[in-house]
Backbone as JSON, one array per atom type, in Angstrom:
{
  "sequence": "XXXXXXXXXXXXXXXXXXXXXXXXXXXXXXXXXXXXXXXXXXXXXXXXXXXXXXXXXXXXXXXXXXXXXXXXXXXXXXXXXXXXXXXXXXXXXXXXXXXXXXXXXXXXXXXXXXXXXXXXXXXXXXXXXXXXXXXXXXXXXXXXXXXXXXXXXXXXXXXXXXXXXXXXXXXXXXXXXXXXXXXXXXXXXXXXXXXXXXXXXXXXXXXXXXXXXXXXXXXXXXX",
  "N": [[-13.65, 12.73, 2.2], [-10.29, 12.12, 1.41], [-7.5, 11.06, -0.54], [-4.3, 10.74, 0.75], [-1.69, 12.7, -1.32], [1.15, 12.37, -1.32], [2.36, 9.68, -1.43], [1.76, 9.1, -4.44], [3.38, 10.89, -5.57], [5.83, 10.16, -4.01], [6.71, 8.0, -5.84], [6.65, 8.72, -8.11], [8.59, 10.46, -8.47], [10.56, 8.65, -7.59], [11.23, 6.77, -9.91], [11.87, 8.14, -12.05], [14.24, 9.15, -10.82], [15.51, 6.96, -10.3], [15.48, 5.56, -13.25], [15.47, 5.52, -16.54], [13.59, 3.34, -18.17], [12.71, 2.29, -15.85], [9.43, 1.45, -13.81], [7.66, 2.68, -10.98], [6.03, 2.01, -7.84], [4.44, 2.27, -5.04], [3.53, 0.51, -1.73], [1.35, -0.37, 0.87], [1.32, -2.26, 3.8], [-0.43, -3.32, 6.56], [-1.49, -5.05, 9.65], [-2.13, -7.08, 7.99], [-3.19, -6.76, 5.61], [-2.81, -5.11, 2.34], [-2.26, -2.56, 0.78], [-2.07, -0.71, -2.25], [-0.71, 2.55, -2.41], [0.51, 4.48, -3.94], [1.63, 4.66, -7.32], [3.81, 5.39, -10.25], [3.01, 4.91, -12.78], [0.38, 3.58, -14.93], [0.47, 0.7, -14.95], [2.57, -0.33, -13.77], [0.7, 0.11, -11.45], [-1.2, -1.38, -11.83], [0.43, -4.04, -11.58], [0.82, -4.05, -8.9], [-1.93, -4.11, -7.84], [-2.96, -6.47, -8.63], [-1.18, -8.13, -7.28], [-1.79, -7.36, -4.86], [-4.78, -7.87, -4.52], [-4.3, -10.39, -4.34], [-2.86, -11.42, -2.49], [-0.38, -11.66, -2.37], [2.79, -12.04, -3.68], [6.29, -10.77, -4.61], [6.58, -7.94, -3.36], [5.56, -8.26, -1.11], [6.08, -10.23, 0.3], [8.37, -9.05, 1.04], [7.88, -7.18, 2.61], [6.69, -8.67, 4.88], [9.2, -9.45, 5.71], [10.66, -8.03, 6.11], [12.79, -7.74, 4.37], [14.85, -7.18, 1.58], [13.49, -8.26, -1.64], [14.91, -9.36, -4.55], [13.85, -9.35, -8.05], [15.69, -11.18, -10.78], [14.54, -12.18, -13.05], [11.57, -11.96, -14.04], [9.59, -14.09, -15.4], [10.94, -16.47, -14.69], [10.1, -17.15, -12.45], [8.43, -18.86, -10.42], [6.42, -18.57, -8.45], [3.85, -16.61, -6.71], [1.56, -15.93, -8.48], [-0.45, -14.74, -9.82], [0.55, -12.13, -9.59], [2.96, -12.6, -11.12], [2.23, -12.93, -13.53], [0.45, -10.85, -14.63], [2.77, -8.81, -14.49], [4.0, -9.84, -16.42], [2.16, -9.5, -18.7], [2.14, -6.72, -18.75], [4.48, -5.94, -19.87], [7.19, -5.93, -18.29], [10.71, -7.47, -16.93], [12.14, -7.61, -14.85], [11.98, -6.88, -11.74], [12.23, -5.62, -8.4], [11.73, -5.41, -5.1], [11.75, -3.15, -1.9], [11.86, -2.99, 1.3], [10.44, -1.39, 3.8], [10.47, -0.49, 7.32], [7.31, 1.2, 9.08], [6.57, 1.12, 11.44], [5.86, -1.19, 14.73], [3.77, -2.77, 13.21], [3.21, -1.85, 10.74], [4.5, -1.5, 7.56], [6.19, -0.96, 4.88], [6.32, -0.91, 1.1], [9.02, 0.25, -1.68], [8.49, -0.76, -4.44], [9.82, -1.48, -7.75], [9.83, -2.06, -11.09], [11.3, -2.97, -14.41], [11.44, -2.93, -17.59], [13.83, -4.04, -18.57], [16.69, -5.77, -18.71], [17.37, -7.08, -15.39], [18.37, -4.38, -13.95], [19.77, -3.7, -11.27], [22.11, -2.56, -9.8], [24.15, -2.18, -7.29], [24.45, 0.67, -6.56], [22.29, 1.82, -7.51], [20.03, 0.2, -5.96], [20.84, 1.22, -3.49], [19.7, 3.53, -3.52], [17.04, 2.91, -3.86], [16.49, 2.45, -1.65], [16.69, 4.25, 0.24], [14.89, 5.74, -0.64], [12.74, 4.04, 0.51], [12.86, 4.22, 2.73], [12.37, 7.13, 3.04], [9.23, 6.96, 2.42], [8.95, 5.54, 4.46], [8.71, 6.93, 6.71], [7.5, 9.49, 5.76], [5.36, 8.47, 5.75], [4.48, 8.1, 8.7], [4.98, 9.57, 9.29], [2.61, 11.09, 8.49], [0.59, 9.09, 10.36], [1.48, 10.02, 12.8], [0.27, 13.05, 12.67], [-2.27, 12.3, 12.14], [-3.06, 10.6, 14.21], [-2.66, 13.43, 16.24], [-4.58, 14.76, 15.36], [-6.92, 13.47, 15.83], [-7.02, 13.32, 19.04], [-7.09, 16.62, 19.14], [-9.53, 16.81, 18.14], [-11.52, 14.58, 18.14], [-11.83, 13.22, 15.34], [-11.78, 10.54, 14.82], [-12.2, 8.98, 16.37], [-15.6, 9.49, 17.3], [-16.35, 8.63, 15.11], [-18.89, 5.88, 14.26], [-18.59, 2.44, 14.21], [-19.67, 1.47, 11.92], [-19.01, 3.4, 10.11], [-16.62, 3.98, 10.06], [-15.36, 1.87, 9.1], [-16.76, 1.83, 6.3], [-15.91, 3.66, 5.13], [-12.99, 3.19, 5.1], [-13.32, 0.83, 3.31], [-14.14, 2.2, 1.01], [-11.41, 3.85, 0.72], [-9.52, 1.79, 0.37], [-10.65, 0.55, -2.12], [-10.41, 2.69, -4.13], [-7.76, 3.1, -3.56], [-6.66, 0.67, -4.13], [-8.01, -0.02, -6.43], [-10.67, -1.78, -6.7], [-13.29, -3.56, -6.78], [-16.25, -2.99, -4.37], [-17.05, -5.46, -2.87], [-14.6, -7.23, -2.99], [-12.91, -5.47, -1.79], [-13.61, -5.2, 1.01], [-14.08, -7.82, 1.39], [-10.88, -8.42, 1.28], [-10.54, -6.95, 3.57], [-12.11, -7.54, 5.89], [-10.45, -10.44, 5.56], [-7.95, -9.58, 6.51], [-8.87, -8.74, 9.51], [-9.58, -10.86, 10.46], [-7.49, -13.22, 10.45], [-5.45, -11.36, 11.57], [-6.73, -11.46, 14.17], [-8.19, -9.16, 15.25], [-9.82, -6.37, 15.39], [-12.52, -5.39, 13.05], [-12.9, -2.85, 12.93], [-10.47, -1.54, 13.88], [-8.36, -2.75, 12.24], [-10.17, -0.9, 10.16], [-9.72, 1.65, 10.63], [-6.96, 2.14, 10.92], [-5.98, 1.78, 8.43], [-7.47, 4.24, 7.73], [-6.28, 6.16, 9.03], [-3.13, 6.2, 7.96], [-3.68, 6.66, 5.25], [-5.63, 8.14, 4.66], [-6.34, 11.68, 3.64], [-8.0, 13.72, 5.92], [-10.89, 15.13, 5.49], [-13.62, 17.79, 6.88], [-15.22, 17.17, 9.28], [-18.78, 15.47, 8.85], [-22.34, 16.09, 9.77], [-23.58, 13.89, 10.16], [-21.79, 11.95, 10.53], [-20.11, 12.07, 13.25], [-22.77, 10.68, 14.48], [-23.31, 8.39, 16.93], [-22.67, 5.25, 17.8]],
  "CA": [[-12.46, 11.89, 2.35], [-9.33, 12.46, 0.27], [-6.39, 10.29, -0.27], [-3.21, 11.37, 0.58], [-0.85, 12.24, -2.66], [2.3, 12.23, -1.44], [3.16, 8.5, -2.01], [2.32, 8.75, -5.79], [4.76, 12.3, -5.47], [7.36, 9.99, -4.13], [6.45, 6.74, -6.22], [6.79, 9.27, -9.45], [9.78, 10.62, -8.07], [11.7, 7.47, -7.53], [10.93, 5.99, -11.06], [12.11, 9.46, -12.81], [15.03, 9.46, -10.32], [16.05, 5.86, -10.83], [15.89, 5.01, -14.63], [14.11, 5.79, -17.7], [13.12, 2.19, -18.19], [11.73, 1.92, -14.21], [8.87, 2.37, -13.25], [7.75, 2.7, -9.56], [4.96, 1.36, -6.82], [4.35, 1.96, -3.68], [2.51, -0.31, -1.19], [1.55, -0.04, 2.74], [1.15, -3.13, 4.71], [-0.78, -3.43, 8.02], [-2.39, -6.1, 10.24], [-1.74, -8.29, 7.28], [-4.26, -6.14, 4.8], [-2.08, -4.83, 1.47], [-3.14, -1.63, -0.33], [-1.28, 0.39, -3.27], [-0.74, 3.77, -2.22], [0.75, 5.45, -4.82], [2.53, 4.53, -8.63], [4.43, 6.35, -10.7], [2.09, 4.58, -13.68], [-0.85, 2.53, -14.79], [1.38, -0.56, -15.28], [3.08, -0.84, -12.39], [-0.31, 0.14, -10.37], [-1.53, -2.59, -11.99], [0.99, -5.08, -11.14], [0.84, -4.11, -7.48], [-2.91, -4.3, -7.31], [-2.85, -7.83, -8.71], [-0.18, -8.87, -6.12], [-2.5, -6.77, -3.41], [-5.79, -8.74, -4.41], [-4.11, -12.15, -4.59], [-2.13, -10.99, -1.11], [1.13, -12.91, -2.68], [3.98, -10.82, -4.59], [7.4, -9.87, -3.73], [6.89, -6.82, -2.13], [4.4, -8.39, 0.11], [6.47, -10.89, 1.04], [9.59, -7.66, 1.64], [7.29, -6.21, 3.89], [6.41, -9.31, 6.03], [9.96, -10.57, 6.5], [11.38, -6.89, 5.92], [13.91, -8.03, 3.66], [14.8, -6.86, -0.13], [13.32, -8.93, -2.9], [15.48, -9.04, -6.11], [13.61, -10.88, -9.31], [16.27, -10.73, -11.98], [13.81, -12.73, -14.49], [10.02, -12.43, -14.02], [9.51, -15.05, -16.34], [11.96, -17.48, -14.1], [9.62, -17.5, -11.28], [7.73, -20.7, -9.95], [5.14, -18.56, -7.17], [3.0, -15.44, -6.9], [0.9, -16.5, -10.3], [-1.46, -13.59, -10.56], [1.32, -11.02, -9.78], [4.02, -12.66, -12.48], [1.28, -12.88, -15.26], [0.01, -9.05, -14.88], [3.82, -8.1, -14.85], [4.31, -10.33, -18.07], [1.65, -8.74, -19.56], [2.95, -5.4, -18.53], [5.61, -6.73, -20.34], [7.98, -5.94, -17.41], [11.23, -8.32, -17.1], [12.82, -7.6, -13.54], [11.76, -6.19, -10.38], [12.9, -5.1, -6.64], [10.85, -4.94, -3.61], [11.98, -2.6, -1.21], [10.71, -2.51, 2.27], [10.47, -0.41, 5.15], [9.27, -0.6, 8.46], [6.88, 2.31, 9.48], [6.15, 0.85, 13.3], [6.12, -2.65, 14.85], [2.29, -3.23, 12.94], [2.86, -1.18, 9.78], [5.45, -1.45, 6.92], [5.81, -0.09, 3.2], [7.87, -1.05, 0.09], [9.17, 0.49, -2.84], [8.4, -1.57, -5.73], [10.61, -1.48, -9.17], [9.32, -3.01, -12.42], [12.53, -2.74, -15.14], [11.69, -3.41, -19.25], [15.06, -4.12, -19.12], [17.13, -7.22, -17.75], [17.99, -7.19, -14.2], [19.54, -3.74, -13.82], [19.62, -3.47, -9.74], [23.28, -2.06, -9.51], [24.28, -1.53, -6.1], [23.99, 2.11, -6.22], [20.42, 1.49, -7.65], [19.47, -0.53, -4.55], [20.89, 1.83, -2.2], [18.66, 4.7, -3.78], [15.51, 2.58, -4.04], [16.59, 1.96, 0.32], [16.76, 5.54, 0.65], [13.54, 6.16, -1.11], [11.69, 3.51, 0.89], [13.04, 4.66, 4.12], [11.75, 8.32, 3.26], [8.08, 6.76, 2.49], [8.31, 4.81, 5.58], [8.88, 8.35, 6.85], [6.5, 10.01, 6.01], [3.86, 7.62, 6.42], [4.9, 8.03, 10.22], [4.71, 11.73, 10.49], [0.59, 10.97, 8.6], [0.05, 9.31, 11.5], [1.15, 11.26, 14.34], [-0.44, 14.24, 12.4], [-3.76, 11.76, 12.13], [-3.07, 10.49, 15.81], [-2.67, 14.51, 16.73], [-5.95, 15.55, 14.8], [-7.7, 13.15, 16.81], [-6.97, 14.13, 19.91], [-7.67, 17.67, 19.44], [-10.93, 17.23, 17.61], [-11.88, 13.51, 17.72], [-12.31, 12.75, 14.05], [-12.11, 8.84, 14.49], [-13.04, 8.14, 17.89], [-16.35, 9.89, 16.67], [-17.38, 7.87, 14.08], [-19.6, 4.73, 14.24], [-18.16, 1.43, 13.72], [-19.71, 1.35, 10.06], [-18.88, 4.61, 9.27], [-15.05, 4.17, 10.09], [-15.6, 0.2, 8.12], [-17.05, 1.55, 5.34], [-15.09, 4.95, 4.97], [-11.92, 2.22, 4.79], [-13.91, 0.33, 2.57], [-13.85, 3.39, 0.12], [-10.17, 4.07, 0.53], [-9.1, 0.28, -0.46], [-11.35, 0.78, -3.36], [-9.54, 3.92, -4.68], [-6.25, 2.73, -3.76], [-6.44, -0.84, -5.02], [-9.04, 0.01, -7.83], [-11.31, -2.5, -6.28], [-14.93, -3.66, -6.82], [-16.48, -2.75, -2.65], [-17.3, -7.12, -2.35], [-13.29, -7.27, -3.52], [-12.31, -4.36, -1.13], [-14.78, -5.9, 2.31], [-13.34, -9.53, 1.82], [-9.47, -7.9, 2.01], [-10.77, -5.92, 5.29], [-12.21, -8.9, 6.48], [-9.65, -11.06, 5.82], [-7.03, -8.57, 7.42], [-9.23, -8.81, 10.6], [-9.95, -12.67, 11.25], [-5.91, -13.52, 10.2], [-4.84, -11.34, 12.43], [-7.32, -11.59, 15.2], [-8.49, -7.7, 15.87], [-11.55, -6.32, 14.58], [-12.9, -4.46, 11.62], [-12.74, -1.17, 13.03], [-9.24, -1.19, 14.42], [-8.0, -2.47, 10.53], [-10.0, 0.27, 9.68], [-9.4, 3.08, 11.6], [-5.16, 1.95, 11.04], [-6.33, 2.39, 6.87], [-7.7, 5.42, 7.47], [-4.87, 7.28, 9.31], [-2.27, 6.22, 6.9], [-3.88, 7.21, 3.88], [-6.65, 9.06, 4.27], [-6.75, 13.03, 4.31], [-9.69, 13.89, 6.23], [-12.15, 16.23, 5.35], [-14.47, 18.7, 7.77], [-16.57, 15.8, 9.57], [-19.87, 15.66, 8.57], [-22.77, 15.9, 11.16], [-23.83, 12.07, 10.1], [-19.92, 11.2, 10.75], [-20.82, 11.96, 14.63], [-23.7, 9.9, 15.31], [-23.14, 7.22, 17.75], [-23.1, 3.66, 17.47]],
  "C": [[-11.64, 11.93, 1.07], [-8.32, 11.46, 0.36], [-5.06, 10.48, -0.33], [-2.15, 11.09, -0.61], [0.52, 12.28, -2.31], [3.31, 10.85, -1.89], [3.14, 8.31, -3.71], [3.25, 9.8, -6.11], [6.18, 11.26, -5.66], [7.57, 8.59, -5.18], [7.1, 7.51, -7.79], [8.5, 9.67, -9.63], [10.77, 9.68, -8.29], [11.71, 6.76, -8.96], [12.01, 7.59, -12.26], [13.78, 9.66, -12.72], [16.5, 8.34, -11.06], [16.55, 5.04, -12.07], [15.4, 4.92, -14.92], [13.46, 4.72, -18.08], [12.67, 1.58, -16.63], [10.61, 2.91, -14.14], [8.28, 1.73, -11.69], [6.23, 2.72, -8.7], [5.41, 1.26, -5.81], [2.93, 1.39, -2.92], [2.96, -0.56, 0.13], [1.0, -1.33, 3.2], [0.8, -3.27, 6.63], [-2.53, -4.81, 8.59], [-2.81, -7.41, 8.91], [-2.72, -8.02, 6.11], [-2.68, -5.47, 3.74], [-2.81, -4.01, 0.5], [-1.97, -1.16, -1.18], [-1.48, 1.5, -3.23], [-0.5, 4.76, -3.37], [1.52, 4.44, -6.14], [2.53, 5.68, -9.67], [3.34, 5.69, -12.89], [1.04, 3.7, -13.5], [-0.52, 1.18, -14.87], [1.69, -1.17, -14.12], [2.15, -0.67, -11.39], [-1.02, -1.35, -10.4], [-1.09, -4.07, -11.57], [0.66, -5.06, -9.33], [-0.71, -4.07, -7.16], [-3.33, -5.99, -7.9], [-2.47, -8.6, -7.45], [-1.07, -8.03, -4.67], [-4.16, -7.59, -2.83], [-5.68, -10.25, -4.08], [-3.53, -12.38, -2.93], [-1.05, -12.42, -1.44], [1.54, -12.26, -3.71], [5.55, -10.91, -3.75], [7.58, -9.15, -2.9], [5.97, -7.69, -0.26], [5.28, -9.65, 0.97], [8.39, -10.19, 1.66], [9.15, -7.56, 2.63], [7.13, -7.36, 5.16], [8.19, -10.09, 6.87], [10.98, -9.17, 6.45], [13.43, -7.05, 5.29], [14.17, -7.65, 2.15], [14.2, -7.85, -0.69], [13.78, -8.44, -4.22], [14.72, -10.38, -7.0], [14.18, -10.24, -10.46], [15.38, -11.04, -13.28], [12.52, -12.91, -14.12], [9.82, -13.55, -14.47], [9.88, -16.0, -15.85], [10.8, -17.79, -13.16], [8.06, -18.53, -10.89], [6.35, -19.76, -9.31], [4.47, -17.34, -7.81], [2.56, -15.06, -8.56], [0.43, -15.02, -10.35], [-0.23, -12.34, -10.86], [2.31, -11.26, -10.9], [3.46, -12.01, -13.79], [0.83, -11.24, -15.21], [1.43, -8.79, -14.77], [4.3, -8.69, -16.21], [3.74, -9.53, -18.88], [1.75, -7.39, -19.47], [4.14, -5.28, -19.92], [7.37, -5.88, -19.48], [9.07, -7.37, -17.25], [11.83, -8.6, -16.07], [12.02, -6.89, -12.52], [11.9, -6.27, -9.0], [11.52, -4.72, -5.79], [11.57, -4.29, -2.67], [11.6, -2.44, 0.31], [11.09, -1.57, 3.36], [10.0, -0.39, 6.45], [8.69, 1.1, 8.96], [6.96, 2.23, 11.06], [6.19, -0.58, 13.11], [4.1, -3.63, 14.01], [2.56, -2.61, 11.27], [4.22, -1.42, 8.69], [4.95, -1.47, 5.46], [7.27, -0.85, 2.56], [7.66, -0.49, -0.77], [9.23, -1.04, -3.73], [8.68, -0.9, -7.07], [10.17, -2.38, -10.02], [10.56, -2.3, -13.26], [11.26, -3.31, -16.77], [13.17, -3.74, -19.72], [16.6, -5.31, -18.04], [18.08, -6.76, -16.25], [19.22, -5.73, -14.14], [19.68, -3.01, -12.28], [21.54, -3.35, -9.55], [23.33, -1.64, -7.68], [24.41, -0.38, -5.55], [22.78, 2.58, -6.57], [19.92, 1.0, -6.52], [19.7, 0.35, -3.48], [19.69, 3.39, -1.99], [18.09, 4.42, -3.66], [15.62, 2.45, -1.88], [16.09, 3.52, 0.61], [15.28, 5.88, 0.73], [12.27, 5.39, -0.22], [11.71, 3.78, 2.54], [12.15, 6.64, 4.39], [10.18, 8.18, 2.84], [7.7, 6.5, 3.94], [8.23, 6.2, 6.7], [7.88, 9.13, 7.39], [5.02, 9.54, 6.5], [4.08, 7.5, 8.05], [4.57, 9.32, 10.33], [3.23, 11.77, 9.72], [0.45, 10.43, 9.51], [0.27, 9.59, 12.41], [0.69, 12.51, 14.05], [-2.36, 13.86, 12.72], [-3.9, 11.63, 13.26], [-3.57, 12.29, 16.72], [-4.06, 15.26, 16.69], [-6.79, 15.02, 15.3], [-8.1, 13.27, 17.73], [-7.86, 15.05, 20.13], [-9.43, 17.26, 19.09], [-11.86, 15.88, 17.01], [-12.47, 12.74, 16.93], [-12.47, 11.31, 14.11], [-13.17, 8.82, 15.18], [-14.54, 8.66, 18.09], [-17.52, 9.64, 16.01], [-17.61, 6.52, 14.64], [-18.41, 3.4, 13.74], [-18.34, 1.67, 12.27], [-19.62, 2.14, 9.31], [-17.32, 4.35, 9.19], [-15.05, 2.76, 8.91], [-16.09, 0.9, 6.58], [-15.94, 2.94, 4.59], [-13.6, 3.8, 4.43], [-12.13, 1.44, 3.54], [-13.27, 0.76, 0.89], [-12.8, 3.35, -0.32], [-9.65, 2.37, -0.5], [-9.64, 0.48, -1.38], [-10.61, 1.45, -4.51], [-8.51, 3.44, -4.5], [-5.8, 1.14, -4.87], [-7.15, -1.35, -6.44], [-9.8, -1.61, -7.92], [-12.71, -2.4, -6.73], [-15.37, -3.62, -4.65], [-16.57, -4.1, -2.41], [-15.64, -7.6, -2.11], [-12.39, -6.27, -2.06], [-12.97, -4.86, 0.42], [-14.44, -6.95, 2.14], [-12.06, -9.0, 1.92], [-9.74, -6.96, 3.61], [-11.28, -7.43, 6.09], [-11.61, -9.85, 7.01], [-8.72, -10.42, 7.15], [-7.55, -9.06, 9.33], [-9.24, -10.12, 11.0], [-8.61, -13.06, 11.06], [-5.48, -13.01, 11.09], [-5.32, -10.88, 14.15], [-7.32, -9.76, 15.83], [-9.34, -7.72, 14.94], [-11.14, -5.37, 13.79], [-12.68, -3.13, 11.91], [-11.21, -0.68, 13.31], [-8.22, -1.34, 12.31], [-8.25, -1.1, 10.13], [-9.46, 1.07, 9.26], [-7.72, 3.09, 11.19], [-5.26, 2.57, 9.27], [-6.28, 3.44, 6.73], [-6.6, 6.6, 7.8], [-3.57, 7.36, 8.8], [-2.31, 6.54, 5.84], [-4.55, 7.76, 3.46], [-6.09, 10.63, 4.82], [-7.8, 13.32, 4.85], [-9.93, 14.98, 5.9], [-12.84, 16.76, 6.77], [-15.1, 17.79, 7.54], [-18.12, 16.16, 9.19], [-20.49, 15.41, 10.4], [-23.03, 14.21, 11.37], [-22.55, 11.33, 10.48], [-20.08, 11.01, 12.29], [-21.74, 11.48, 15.27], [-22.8, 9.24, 15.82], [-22.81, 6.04, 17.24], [-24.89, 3.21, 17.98]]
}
């Protein structure tokens, strides 16, 4: 199991693109679970795995109401404690949430961290739209490629409940730079909040961000 690199491609991209004082996070939202796919640094990964563990941030609240979030003044803001304080200590001073919808279950935002006061110009915002519309994108054509690969050669539908649960497990781990107790209470949660089970979370994890690998024979047991 591999994890697909194209979101830190475009996460690096958009930070490079946008302004030498931005840098750039991306983060996929489904069934009410919040991972960090890709960043364009260790800073801004950091901020967005704060705001992914605490499940309360800006972007996270972009993605659920699919609306921009502009914070001209970190420092100004009253809510989302864990995520302010790891962007303070970043020492980050502004940042933009971006979102996107992938499908009616799935949605992504670009996330902007600034060192530099509130510089979201309206031809900045329309680029960071662009950019989050071509994540939401691609994360659509991974899964009708993942959907497709199933099909032919039924890599999910395959595996065991606790092989697809813990395989997810993994991924959150790696993406959110999780401890597995840390990474299994966000899967958890995900599932009892929004009433579907552990495997369907999963299994939704896995085809958005996992590359698969040549199944093992242990991947094919049963339940």
């Amino acid at each position: 199991m591999s994890i697909s690199t194209f979101p830190y491609e475009l996460a690096r991209r958009a930070a490079t693109v946008l302004g030498a004082e931005i840098e750039a996070s991306i983060t996929v939202r489904q069934h009410g679970l919040t991972v960090r796919a890709g960043s364009s640094s260790g800073a801004a990964a950091r901020c967005d795995r704060a705001e992914s563990l605490a499940d309360s941030g800006p972007c996270i609240d972009a993605m659920d109401q699919l609306s921009v979030h502009v914070v001209p003044a970190i420092t100004e803001e009253s809510g989302w404690n864990a995520w302010r304080e790891q962007a303070n200590l970043e020492g980050f001073v502004s940042a933009l949430a971006v979102p996107a919808a992938v499908n009616d279950h799935i949605a992504v935002a670009l996330n902007l961290y600034s060192r530099s006061p509130d510089p979201w110009t309206p031809e900045l915002l329309a680029a960071a739209d662009g950019y989050a519309q071509l994540t939401a994108a691609m994360v659509r054509l991974h899964l009708g490629l993942a959907e497709l690969e199933d099909g032919a050669a039924g890599y999910y539908s395959q595996m065991s409940d606790t092989i697809t649960i813990e395989r997810a497990i993994g991924a959150i781990m790696q993406t959110n730079d999780c401890a597995e107790d840390e990474a299994r209470r966000i899967l958890e949660s995900a599932s009892r909040h929004r009433n579907v089970t552990q495997r369907e979370v999963a299994e939704c994890v896995l085809r958005a961000l996992v590359v698969s690998d040549v199944a093992q024979p242990e991947d094919r047991v049963g339940e």
